[in-house]
Coordinates of N, CA and C in Angstrom, one line a residue:
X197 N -28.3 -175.0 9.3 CA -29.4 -175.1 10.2 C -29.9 -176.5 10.3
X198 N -30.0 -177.2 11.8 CA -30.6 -178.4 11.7 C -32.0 -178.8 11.9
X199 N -32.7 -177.5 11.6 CA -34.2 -177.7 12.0 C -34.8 -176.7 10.8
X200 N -35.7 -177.8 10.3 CA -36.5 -177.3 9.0 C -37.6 -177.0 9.4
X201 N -38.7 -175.6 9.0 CA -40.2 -175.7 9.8 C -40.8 -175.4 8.3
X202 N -41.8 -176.6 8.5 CA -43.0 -176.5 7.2 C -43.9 -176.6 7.4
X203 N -45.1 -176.0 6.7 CA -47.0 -175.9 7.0 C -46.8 -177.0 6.0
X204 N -47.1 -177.9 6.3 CA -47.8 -179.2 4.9 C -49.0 -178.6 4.1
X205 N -49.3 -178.8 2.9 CA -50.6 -178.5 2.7 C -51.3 -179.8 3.7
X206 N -52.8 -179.2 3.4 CA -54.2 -179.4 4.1 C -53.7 -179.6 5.3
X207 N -53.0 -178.8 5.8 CA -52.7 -178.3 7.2 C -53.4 -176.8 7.4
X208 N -53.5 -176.1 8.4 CA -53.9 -174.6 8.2 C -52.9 -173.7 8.7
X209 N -52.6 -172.7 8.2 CA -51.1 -171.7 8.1 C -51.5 -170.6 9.4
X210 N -50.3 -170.8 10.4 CA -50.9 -170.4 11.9 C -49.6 -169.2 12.1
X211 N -49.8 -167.7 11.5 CA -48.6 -167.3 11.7 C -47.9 -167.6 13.0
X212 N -47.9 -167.8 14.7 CA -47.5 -167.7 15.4 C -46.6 -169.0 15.6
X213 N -46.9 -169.9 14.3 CA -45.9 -171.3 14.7 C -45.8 -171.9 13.0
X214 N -45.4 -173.3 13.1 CA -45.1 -173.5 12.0 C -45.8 -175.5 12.3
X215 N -46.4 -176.1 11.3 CA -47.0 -177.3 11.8 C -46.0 -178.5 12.1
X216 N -45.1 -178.2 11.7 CA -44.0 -179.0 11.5 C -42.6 -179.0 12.1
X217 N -41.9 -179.5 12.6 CA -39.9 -179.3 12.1 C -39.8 -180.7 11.6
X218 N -38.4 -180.3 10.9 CA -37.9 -181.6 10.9 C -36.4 -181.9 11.2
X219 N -36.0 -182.4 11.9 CA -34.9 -181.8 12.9 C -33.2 -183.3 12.0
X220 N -32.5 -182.5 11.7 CA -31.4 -183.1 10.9 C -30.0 -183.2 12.0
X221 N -30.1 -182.4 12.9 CA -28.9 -182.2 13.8 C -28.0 -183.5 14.3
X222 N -27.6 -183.2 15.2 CA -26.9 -184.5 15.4 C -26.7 -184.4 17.2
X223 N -27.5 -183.3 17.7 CA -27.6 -183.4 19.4 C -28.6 -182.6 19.6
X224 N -29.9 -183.0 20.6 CA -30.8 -183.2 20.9 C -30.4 -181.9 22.4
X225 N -31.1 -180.8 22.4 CA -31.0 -179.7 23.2 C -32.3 -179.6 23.9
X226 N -32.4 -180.3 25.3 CA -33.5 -179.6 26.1 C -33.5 -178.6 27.0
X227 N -34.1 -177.5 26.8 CA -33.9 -176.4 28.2 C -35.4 -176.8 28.4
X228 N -35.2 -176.4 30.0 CA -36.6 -176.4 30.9 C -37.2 -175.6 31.0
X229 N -38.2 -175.4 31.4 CA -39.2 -174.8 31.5 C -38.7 -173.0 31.9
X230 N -38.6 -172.4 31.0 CA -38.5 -171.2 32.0 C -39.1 -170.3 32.2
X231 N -39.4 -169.4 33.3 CA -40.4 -169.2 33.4 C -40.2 -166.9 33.9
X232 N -40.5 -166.3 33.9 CA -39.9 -164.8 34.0 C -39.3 -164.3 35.3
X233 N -38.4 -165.1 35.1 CA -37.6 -164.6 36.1 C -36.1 -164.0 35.5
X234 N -35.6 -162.7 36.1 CA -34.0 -162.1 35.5 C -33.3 -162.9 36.1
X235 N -32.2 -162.5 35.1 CA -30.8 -163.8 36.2 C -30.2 -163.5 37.4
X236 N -31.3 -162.6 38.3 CA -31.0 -162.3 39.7 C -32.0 -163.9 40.0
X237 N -33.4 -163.8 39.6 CA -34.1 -165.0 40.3 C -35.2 -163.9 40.6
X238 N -35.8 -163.1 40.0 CA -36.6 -161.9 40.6 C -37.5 -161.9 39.5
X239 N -39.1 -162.0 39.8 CA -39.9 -162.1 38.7 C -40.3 -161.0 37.8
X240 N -40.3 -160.7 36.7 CA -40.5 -160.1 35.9 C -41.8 -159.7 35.1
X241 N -42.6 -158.7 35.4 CA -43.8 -158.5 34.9 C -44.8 -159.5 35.8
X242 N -44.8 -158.9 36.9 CA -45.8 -159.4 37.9 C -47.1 -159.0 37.7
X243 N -47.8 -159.8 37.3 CA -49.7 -159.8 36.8 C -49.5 -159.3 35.1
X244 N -48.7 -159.2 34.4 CA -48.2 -158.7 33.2 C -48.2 -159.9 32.6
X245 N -49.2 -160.8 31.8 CA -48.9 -161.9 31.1 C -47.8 -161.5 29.8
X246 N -48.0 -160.5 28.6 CA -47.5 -159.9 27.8 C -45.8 -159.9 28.5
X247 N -45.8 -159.2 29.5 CA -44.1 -159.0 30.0 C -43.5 -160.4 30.1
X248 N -44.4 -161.5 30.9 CA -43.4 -162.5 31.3 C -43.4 -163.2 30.1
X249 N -44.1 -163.1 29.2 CA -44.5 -164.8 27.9 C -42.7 -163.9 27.1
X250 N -42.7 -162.4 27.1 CA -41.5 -162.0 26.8 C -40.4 -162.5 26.8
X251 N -40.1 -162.1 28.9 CA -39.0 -162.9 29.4 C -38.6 -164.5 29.4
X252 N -40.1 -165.4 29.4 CA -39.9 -166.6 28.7 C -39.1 -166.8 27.6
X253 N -39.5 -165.9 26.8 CA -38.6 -166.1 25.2 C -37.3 -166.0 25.3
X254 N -37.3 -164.4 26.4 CA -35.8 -164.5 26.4 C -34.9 -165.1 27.0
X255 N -35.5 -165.8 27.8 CA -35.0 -166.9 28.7 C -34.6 -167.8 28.1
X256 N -35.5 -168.1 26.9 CA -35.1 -169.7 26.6 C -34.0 -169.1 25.8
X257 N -33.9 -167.6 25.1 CA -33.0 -167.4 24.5 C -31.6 -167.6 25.0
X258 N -31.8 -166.9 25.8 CA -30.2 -166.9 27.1 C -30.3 -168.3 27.1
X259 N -30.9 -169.7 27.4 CA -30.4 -170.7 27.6 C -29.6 -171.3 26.3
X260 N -30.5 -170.9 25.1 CA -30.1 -171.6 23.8 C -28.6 -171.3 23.5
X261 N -28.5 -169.7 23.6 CA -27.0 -169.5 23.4 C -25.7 -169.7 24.4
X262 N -26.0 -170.5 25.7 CA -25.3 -171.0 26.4 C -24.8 -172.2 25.9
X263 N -25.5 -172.4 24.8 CA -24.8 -174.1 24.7 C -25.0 -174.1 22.9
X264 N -24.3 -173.0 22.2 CA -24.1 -172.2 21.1 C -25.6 -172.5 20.1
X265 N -26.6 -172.5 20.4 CA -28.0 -172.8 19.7 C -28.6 -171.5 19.3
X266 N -29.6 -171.2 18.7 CA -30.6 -170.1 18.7 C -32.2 -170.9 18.8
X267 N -32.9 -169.6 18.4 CA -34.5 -169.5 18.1 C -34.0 -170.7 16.5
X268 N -33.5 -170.7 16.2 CA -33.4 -171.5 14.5 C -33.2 -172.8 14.5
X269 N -32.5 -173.2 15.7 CA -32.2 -174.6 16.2 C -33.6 -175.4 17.2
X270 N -35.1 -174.4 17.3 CA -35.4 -175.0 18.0 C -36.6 -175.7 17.2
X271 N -36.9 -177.2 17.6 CA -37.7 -177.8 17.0 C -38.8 -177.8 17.3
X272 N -39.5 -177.5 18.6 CA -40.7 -177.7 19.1 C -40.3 -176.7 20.8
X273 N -41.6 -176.1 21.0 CA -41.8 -175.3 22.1 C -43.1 -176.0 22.9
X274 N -43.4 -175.8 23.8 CA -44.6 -176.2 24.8 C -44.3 -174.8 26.1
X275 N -45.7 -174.2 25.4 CA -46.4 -173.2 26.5 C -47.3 -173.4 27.6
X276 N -47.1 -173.6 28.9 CA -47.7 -173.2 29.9 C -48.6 -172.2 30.3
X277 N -49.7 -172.0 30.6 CA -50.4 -170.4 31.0 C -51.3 -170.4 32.0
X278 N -51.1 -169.8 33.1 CA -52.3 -170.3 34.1 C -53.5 -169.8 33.7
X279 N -54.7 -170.3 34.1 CA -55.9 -170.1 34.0 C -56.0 -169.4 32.3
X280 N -55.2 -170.0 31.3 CA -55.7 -170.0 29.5 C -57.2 -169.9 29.9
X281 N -57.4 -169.0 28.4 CA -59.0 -168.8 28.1 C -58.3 -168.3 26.7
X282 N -58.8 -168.3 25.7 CA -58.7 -167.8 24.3 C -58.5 -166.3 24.7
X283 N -59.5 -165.6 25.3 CA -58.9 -164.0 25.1 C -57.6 -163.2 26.0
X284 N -57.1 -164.1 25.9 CA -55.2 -164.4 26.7 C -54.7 -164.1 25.2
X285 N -55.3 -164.7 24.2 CA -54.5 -164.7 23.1 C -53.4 -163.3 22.5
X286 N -54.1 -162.4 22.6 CA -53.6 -160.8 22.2 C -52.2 -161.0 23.5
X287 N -52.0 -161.0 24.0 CA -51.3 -160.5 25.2 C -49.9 -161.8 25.0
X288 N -50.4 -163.1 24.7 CA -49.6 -164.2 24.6 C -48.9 -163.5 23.1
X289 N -49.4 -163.3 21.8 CA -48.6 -162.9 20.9 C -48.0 -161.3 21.3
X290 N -48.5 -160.8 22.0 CA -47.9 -159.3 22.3 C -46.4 -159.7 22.9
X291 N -46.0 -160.9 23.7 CA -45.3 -161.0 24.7 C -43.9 -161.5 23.8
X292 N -44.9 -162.6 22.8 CA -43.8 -163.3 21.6 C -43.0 -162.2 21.1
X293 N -44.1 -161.1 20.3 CA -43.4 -160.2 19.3 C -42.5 -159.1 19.8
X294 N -42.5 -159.0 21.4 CA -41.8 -157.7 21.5 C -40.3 -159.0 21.9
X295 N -40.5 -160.1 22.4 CA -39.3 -161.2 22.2 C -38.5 -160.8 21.5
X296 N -39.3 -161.2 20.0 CA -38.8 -161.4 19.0 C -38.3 -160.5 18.3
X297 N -38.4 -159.3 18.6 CA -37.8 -158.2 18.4 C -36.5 -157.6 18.9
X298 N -36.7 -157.7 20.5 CA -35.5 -158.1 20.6 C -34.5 -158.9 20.8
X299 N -35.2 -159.8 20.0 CA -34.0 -161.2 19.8 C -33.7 -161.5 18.4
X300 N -34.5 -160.3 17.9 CA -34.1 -160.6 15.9 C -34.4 -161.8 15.5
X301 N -35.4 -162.8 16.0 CA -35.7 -163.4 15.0 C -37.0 -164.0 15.2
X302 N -37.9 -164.5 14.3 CA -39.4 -164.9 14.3 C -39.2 -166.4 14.8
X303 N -39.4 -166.2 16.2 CA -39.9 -167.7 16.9 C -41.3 -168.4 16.6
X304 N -41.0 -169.4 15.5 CA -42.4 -169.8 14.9 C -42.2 -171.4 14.9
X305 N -41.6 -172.2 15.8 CA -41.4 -173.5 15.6 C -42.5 -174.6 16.0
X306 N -43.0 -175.6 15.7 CA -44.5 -176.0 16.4 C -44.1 -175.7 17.5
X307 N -45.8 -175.6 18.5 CA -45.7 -175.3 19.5 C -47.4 -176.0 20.2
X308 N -46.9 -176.3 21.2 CA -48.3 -176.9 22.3 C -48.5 -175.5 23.2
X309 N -49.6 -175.2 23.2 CA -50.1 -174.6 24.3 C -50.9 -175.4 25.5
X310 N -50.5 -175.2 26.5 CA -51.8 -176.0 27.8 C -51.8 -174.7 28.6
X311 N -53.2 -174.7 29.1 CA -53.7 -174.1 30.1 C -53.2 -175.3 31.7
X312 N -52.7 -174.4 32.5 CA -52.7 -175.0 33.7 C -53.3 -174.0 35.0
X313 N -53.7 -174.8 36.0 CA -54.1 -174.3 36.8 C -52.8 -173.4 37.9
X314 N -51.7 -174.0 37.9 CA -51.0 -173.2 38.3 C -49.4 -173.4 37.7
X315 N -48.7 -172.6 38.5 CA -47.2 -173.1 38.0 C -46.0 -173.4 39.7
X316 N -44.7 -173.1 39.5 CA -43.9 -173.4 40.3 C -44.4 -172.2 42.0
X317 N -44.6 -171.0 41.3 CA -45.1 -169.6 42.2 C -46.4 -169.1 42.0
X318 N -47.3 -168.3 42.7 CA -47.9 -167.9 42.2 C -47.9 -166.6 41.5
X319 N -46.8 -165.9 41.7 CA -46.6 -164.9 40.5 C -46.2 -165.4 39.0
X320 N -45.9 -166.6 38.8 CA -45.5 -167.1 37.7 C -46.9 -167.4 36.4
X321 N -47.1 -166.4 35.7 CA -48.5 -166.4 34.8 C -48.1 -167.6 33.6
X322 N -46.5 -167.9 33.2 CA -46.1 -168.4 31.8 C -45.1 -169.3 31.9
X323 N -45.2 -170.5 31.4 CA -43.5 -171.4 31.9 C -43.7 -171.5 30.3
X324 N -42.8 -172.1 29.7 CA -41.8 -171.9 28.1 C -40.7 -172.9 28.0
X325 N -41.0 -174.2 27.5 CA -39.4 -175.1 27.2 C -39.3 -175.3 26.2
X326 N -38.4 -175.8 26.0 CA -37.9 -175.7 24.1 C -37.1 -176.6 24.0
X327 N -37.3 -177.7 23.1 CA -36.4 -178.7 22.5 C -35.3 -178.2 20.7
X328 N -34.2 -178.4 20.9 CA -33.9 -178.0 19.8 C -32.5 -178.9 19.2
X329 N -32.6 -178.7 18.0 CA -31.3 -179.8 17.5 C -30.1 -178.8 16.7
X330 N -29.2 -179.3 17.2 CA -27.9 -178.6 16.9 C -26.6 -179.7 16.5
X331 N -25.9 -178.8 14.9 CA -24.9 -180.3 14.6 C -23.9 -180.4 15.8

């Protein structure tokens, strides 16, 4: 694995991420932003933040293993959300964990969240990119 994730002490332990990676690989993997759409191009969980923050996951998933990576190779994530407010929060982890479930593994790599006012559509509640290193 070329990505190590660690809470430093006097850091604070954030189940949903990890404070840290430290990335050993030897090729630098960016996927873009993606956002819930199937691989028709048809959005997925319309007004459903929980459904699309999902298909985000799985999205980046389907990207990672196009180009032989996982959730384990990724170093850092940056989340998108229109109009964020903290009580988004339940629905943003609802969306991770049913992911992560069906993707078999705990997506916990640092991670930025921003609130934005909008995204590429207006059905689009969640965009999701992920940098990740692979030997």
């Amino acid at each position: 694995m070329a990505v190590s994730l660690v809470n430093p002490g006097g850091l604070p332990e954030i189940d949903a991420y990890r404070q840290v990676s430290v990335a050993s690989g030897s090729r630098l993997v960016f996927v873009a932003g993606q956002v819930a759409w199937d691989a028709d191009g048809v959005t997925v969980g319309e007004g459903d933040l929980a459904a699309q923050v999902e298909q985000c996951y799985l999205n980046v998933g389907t990207a990672l293993a196009g180009v032989g990576a996982s959730f384990d190779d990724v170093a850092k994530l940056t989340v998108y959300v229109v109009d964020w407010t903290p009580d988004k929060m339940p629905l943003l982890m609802e969306g991770i964990a049913r992911a992560a479930a069906k993707l078999g593994v705990t997506p916990v790599p640092p991670a930025t969240l921003l609130g934005v006012a909008a995204l590429d559509v207006p059905e689009h509640l969640v965009e999701i990119e992920a940098t990740a290193m692979i030997d």
